[in-house]
mmCIF file of C-alpha atoms in Angstrom:
data_model
loop_
_atom_site.group_PDB
_atom_site.id
_atom_site.type_symbol
_atom_site.label_atom_id
_atom_site.label_comp_id
_atom_site.label_asym_id
_atom_site.label_seq_id
_atom_site.Cartn_x
_atom_site.Cartn_y
_atom_site.Cartn_z
ATOM 1 C CA MET A 14 -146.664 78.934 -199.101
ATOM 2 C CA TRP A 15 -146.251 81.389 -202.072
ATOM 3 C CA PHE A 16 -149.112 83.587 -200.563
ATOM 4 C CA TYR A 17 -147.468 83.335 -197.249
ATOM 5 C CA TYR A 18 -144.035 84.550 -198.567
ATOM 6 C CA LEU A 19 -146.027 87.360 -200.240
ATOM 7 C CA GLN A 20 -147.591 88.481 -196.903
ATOM 8 C CA GLN A 21 -144.012 88.284 -195.142
ATOM 9 C CA LEU A 22 -142.724 90.402 -198.033
ATOM 10 C CA VAL A 23 -145.432 93.111 -197.645
ATOM 11 C CA GLN A 24 -144.648 93.287 -193.896
ATOM 12 C CA THR A 25 -141.016 93.961 -194.511
ATOM 13 C CA PHE A 26 -141.710 96.387 -197.275
ATOM 14 C CA PRO A 27 -140.990 99.489 -194.884
ATOM 15 C CA PHE A 28 -137.601 98.218 -194.672
ATOM 16 C CA PHE A 29 -137.294 98.048 -198.592
ATOM 17 C CA LEU A 30 -138.262 101.791 -198.456
ATOM 18 C CA LYS A 31 -135.413 102.772 -196.188
ATOM 19 C CA GLY A 32 -133.122 100.891 -198.304
ATOM 20 C CA LEU A 33 -134.258 102.717 -201.303
ATOM 21 C CA TRP A 34 -133.887 105.889 -199.440
ATOM 22 C CA MET A 35 -130.348 105.116 -198.800
ATOM 23 C CA THR A 36 -129.693 104.088 -202.415
ATOM 24 C CA VAL A 37 -131.319 107.419 -203.498
ATOM 25 C CA ALA A 38 -129.064 109.207 -200.812
ATOM 26 C CA VAL A 39 -125.775 107.606 -201.836
ATOM 27 C CA SER A 40 -126.486 107.897 -205.634
ATOM 28 C CA GLY A 41 -127.692 111.268 -205.425
ATOM 29 C CA LEU A 42 -124.881 112.843 -203.607
ATOM 30 C CA SER A 43 -122.230 110.830 -205.718
ATOM 31 C CA LEU A 44 -123.761 112.045 -209.061
ATOM 32 C CA LEU A 45 -123.870 115.626 -207.793
ATOM 33 C CA MET A 46 -120.111 115.559 -206.742
ATOM 34 C CA GLY A 47 -119.289 113.270 -209.784
ATOM 35 C CA THR A 48 -120.812 115.809 -212.019
ATOM 36 C CA ILE A 49 -119.006 118.658 -210.636
ATOM 37 C CA LEU A 50 -115.830 116.750 -210.941
ATOM 38 C CA GLY A 51 -116.526 115.216 -214.292
ATOM 39 C CA ALA A 52 -117.541 118.418 -215.837
ATOM 40 C CA ALA A 53 -114.135 120.323 -214.356
ATOM 41 C CA ALA A 54 -112.195 117.381 -215.486
ATOM 42 C CA GLY A 55 -113.760 117.384 -218.979
ATOM 43 C CA MET A 56 -113.212 120.975 -219.467
ATOM 44 C CA VAL A 57 -109.591 120.633 -218.541
ATOM 45 C CA ARG A 58 -109.104 117.551 -220.625
ATOM 46 C CA ALA A 59 -110.549 119.203 -223.776
ATOM 47 C CA SER A 60 -108.257 122.167 -223.425
ATOM 48 C CA ARG A 61 -105.349 119.615 -223.710
ATOM 49 C CA VAL A 62 -103.143 121.135 -221.222
ATOM 50 C CA PRO A 63 -100.118 118.751 -221.413
ATOM 51 C CA ALA A 64 -99.538 118.380 -217.348
ATOM 52 C CA LEU A 65 -102.908 118.079 -216.187
ATOM 53 C CA GLY A 66 -103.888 116.150 -219.455
ATOM 54 C CA LYS A 67 -101.558 113.200 -218.418
ATOM 55 C CA LEU A 68 -102.855 113.097 -214.647
ATOM 56 C CA LEU A 69 -106.375 113.195 -215.994
ATOM 57 C CA PHE A 70 -105.502 110.482 -218.440
ATOM 58 C CA VAL A 71 -104.176 108.053 -215.293
ATOM 59 C CA TYR A 72 -107.477 109.004 -213.290
ATOM 60 C CA VAL A 73 -109.927 108.314 -216.194
ATOM 61 C CA ASP A 74 -108.177 105.256 -217.290
ATOM 62 C CA SER A 75 -107.771 103.638 -214.100
ATOM 63 C CA MET A 76 -111.418 104.365 -212.954
ATOM 64 C CA ARG A 77 -112.690 102.987 -216.201
ATOM 65 C CA GLY A 78 -110.254 100.211 -216.468
ATOM 66 C CA THR A 79 -110.848 98.614 -213.096
ATOM 67 C CA PRO A 80 -114.000 96.952 -211.725
ATOM 68 C CA PHE A 81 -115.929 99.389 -209.537
ATOM 69 C CA LEU A 82 -116.013 96.543 -206.709
ATOM 70 C CA VAL A 83 -112.345 96.758 -206.715
ATOM 71 C CA GLN A 84 -112.202 100.589 -206.191
ATOM 72 C CA VAL A 85 -114.942 100.174 -203.350
ATOM 73 C CA PHE A 86 -112.609 97.593 -201.807
ATOM 74 C CA ILE A 87 -109.573 99.712 -201.850
ATOM 75 C CA ILE A 88 -111.252 102.688 -200.252
ATOM 76 C CA PHE A 89 -113.044 101.029 -197.513
ATOM 77 C CA PHE A 90 -110.300 98.266 -196.783
ATOM 78 C CA ILE A 91 -107.082 99.348 -197.993
ATOM 79 C CA LEU A 92 -107.226 103.032 -196.832
ATOM 80 C CA PRO A 93 -107.409 102.297 -193.065
ATOM 81 C CA GLU A 94 -104.257 100.532 -193.506
ATOM 82 C CA TRP A 95 -102.672 103.781 -194.437
ATOM 83 C CA GLY A 96 -104.353 105.557 -191.401
ATOM 84 C CA LEU A 97 -107.527 106.863 -193.261
ATOM 85 C CA HIS A 98 -110.757 105.210 -191.699
ATOM 86 C CA LEU A 99 -114.051 105.909 -193.341
ATOM 87 C CA GLU A 100 -117.416 105.159 -192.645
ATOM 88 C CA ALA A 101 -119.417 102.658 -195.061
ATOM 89 C CA PHE A 102 -121.614 105.420 -196.274
ATOM 90 C CA THR A 103 -118.707 108.120 -196.683
ATOM 91 C CA ALA A 104 -116.625 105.294 -198.511
ATOM 92 C CA ALA A 105 -119.547 104.340 -200.856
ATOM 93 C CA VAL A 106 -120.203 108.083 -201.833
ATOM 94 C CA ILE A 107 -116.473 108.776 -202.448
ATOM 95 C CA SER A 108 -115.980 105.782 -204.464
ATOM 96 C CA LEU A 109 -119.088 106.428 -206.592
ATOM 97 C CA THR A 110 -118.213 109.996 -206.984
ATOM 98 C CA LEU A 111 -114.734 108.963 -208.293
ATOM 99 C CA TYR A 112 -116.219 106.484 -210.621
ATOM 100 C CA ALA A 113 -118.987 108.838 -211.991
ATOM 101 C CA GLY A 114 -116.444 111.800 -212.476
ATOM 102 C CA ALA A 115 -114.342 109.500 -214.718
ATOM 103 C CA TYR A 116 -117.178 108.633 -216.959
ATOM 104 C CA ILE A 117 -118.532 112.236 -216.803
ATOM 105 C CA CYS A 118 -115.297 113.408 -217.827
ATOM 106 C CA GLU A 119 -115.171 111.759 -221.085
ATOM 107 C CA ILE A 120 -118.551 112.800 -221.819
ATOM 108 C CA VAL A 121 -118.205 116.281 -221.148
ATOM 109 C CA ALA A 122 -114.678 116.513 -222.978
ATOM 110 C CA GLY A 123 -116.155 114.588 -226.125
ATOM 111 C CA GLY A 124 -119.251 117.315 -225.963
ATOM 112 C CA ILE A 125 -116.666 120.076 -225.976
ATOM 113 C CA LEU A 126 -114.510 118.742 -228.798
ATOM 114 C CA ALA A 127 -117.571 118.175 -230.853
ATOM 115 C CA VAL A 128 -118.000 122.040 -231.032
ATOM 116 C CA PRO A 129 -116.496 123.222 -234.308
ATOM 117 C CA PRO A 130 -112.956 124.974 -233.782
ATOM 118 C CA GLY A 131 -114.109 128.096 -235.512
ATOM 119 C CA GLN A 132 -116.273 128.813 -232.403
ATOM 120 C CA TRP A 133 -113.188 128.810 -230.309
ATOM 121 C CA GLU A 134 -111.594 131.294 -232.653
ATOM 122 C CA ALA A 135 -114.483 133.406 -232.867
ATOM 123 C CA ALA A 136 -114.828 133.698 -229.263
ATOM 124 C CA LYS A 137 -111.199 134.528 -228.800
ATOM 125 C CA ALA A 138 -111.365 137.292 -231.537
ATOM 126 C CA SER A 139 -114.305 138.707 -229.788
ATOM 127 C CA GLY A 140 -111.818 139.407 -226.737
ATOM 128 C CA LEU A 141 -113.183 136.688 -224.535
ATOM 129 C CA ASN A 142 -110.841 134.998 -221.881
ATOM 130 C CA TRP A 143 -111.030 131.104 -221.646
ATOM 131 C CA ILE A 144 -113.618 131.137 -218.964
ATOM 132 C CA GLN A 145 -115.974 133.386 -221.051
ATOM 133 C CA CYS A 146 -115.330 131.447 -224.052
ATOM 134 C CA MET A 147 -116.441 128.238 -222.327
ATOM 135 C CA HIS A 148 -119.425 129.861 -220.490
ATOM 136 C CA TYR A 149 -120.801 131.917 -223.232
ATOM 137 C CA VAL A 150 -120.036 130.104 -226.370
ATOM 138 C CA ILE A 151 -118.682 126.597 -226.021
ATOM 139 C CA MET A 152 -120.718 124.898 -223.387
ATOM 140 C CA PRO A 153 -124.286 126.099 -224.552
ATOM 141 C CA GLN A 154 -123.519 124.442 -227.846
ATOM 142 C CA ALA A 155 -121.688 121.333 -226.175
ATOM 143 C CA MET A 156 -124.506 120.596 -224.040
ATOM 144 C CA LYS A 157 -126.555 119.347 -226.835
ATOM 145 C CA THR A 158 -124.292 116.695 -227.417
ATOM 146 C CA ILE A 159 -123.454 116.043 -223.447
ATOM 147 C CA LEU A 160 -127.033 115.869 -222.016
ATOM 148 C CA PRO A 161 -128.280 112.697 -223.659
ATOM 149 C CA PRO A 162 -125.248 110.434 -222.770
ATOM 150 C CA LEU A 163 -125.041 112.116 -219.350
ATOM 151 C CA VAL A 164 -128.462 111.345 -218.364
ATOM 152 C CA GLY A 165 -127.965 107.866 -219.653
ATOM 153 C CA GLN A 166 -124.817 107.534 -217.558
ATOM 154 C CA TYR A 167 -126.931 108.723 -214.422
ATOM 155 C CA VAL A 168 -129.137 105.665 -214.934
ATOM 156 C CA LEU A 169 -125.985 103.275 -215.111
ATOM 157 C CA LEU A 170 -124.480 104.748 -211.984
ATOM 158 C CA ILE A 171 -127.565 104.354 -210.094
ATOM 159 C CA LYS A 172 -127.625 100.780 -210.891
ATOM 160 C CA ASP A 173 -123.873 100.334 -210.330
ATOM 161 C CA SER A 174 -124.535 101.627 -206.800
ATOM 162 C CA SER A 175 -125.976 98.200 -205.671
ATOM 163 C CA VAL A 176 -122.121 97.278 -205.307
ATOM 164 C CA VAL A 177 -121.865 99.458 -202.170
ATOM 165 C CA SER A 178 -124.060 97.064 -200.314
ATOM 166 C CA VAL A 179 -120.851 94.584 -200.025
ATOM 167 C CA ILE A 180 -119.302 97.060 -197.574
ATOM 168 C CA GLY A 181 -122.233 97.251 -195.390
ATOM 169 C CA VAL A 182 -124.216 100.128 -196.661
ATOM 170 C CA THR A 183 -127.802 99.226 -196.205
ATOM 171 C CA ASP A 184 -129.355 100.137 -199.469
ATOM 172 C CA VAL A 185 -132.212 98.465 -201.274
ATOM 173 C CA THR A 186 -130.017 95.599 -202.420
ATOM 174 C CA ARG A 187 -128.576 94.740 -199.093
ATOM 175 C CA VAL A 188 -132.113 94.780 -197.768
ATOM 176 C CA GLY A 189 -132.917 92.193 -200.288
ATOM 177 C CA TRP A 190 -130.241 90.145 -199.109
ATOM 178 C CA PHE A 191 -131.348 90.180 -195.570
ATOM 179 C CA THR A 192 -134.975 89.580 -196.489
ATOM 180 C CA VAL A 193 -134.071 86.337 -198.855
ATOM 181 C CA GLN A 194 -132.729 84.864 -195.539
ATOM 182 C CA ARG A 195 -136.053 85.020 -194.332
ATOM 183 C CA ILE A 196 -138.406 84.482 -197.287
ATOM 184 C CA PRO A 197 -136.292 81.777 -199.484
ATOM 185 C CA GLU A 198 -138.303 82.971 -202.592
ATOM 186 C CA GLY A 199 -135.508 84.891 -204.528
ATOM 187 C CA LEU A 200 -137.424 85.709 -207.537
ATOM 188 C CA MET A 201 -140.176 87.441 -205.679
ATOM 189 C CA VAL A 202 -137.703 89.309 -203.391
ATOM 190 C CA PHE A 203 -135.242 90.516 -205.851
ATOM 191 C CA GLY A 204 -138.022 91.111 -208.157
ATOM 192 C CA LEU A 205 -139.253 93.887 -205.697
ATOM 193 C CA VAL A 206 -135.622 94.968 -205.651
ATOM 194 C CA GLY A 207 -135.635 95.239 -209.487
ATOM 195 C CA LEU A 208 -138.865 96.976 -209.408
ATOM 196 C CA LEU A 209 -137.628 99.435 -206.899
ATOM 197 C CA TYR A 210 -134.502 100.326 -208.892
ATOM 198 C CA PHE A 211 -136.691 100.822 -212.077
ATOM 199 C CA VAL A 212 -139.025 103.107 -210.091
ATOM 200 C CA VAL A 213 -135.820 105.437 -209.592
ATOM 201 C CA CYS A 214 -134.219 104.796 -212.980
ATOM 202 C CA TYR A 215 -137.322 105.163 -215.318
ATOM 203 C CA PRO A 216 -137.709 108.891 -214.935
ATOM 204 C CA LEU A 217 -134.221 109.212 -216.034
ATOM 205 C CA ILE A 218 -134.411 106.556 -218.706
ATOM 206 C CA HIS A 219 -137.426 108.816 -220.093
ATOM 207 C CA LEU A 220 -135.608 111.949 -219.925
ATOM 208 C CA ALA A 221 -132.704 110.550 -221.874
ATOM 209 C CA ASN A 222 -134.973 109.302 -224.560
ATOM 210 C CA HIS A 223 -136.654 112.575 -224.601
ATOM 211 C CA LEU A 224 -133.222 114.376 -224.891
ATOM 212 C CA GLU A 225 -132.073 112.079 -227.797
ATOM 213 C CA LYS A 226 -135.178 112.713 -229.695
ATOM 214 C CA LYS A 227 -134.847 116.580 -229.242
ATOM 215 C CA LEU A 228 -131.289 116.434 -230.226
ATOM 216 C CA HIS A 229 -131.848 114.505 -233.153
ATOM 217 C CA THR A 230 -134.972 116.872 -234.091
ATOM 218 C CA ASP A 231 -132.810 119.830 -233.708
ATOM 219 C CA PHE A 232 -129.890 118.207 -236.065
ATOM 220 C CA ALA A 233 -132.390 117.207 -238.428
ATOM 221 C CA GLY A 234 -133.586 120.993 -238.744
ATOM 222 C CA LEU A 235 -130.233 122.220 -239.636
#
């Protein structure tokens, strides 16, 4: 019986690859836009502009303080009641973008604030404006602190993308749920699902470990 289930699983493998592609598409778009959103929000938050700081505080804390599943439900099920109808894929990307942006905002802000204040003062004394200070002086130094946790956050967000299967996005997790109804061997089916997530996440895990070691070596040499 186990061998029969394995044969059935092999036959359905092309569907898992399609689901994996959907997972990569949702995660990739969301992380790209979430990185842009989070980087911009993090730079503003680190600048401590009072008015914008309060808005960002509400955004970041609401995203980090509520379950991602609830956020997905609000965007996909509640917004249509206000006249904004979204396809499942679009709702998934928007949800994950906002979720990713909140965490990336904190990572970027923390990296910028870790740069010694004297660097800001030296940059301003050189006649640089805020954008030039950030581009030429602050961000190159902050990236050493930002990159390792940022890549690690990417891994977590790719795994969190499995939640979007609940609104009908046919990602690899949803394919697993469909398959387990035909092949009642949950360990085998979701073992494959986990393996496919691992294939996507492992390069990022390896990159995060490499960056952490490199950062540690750089600091040790100071």
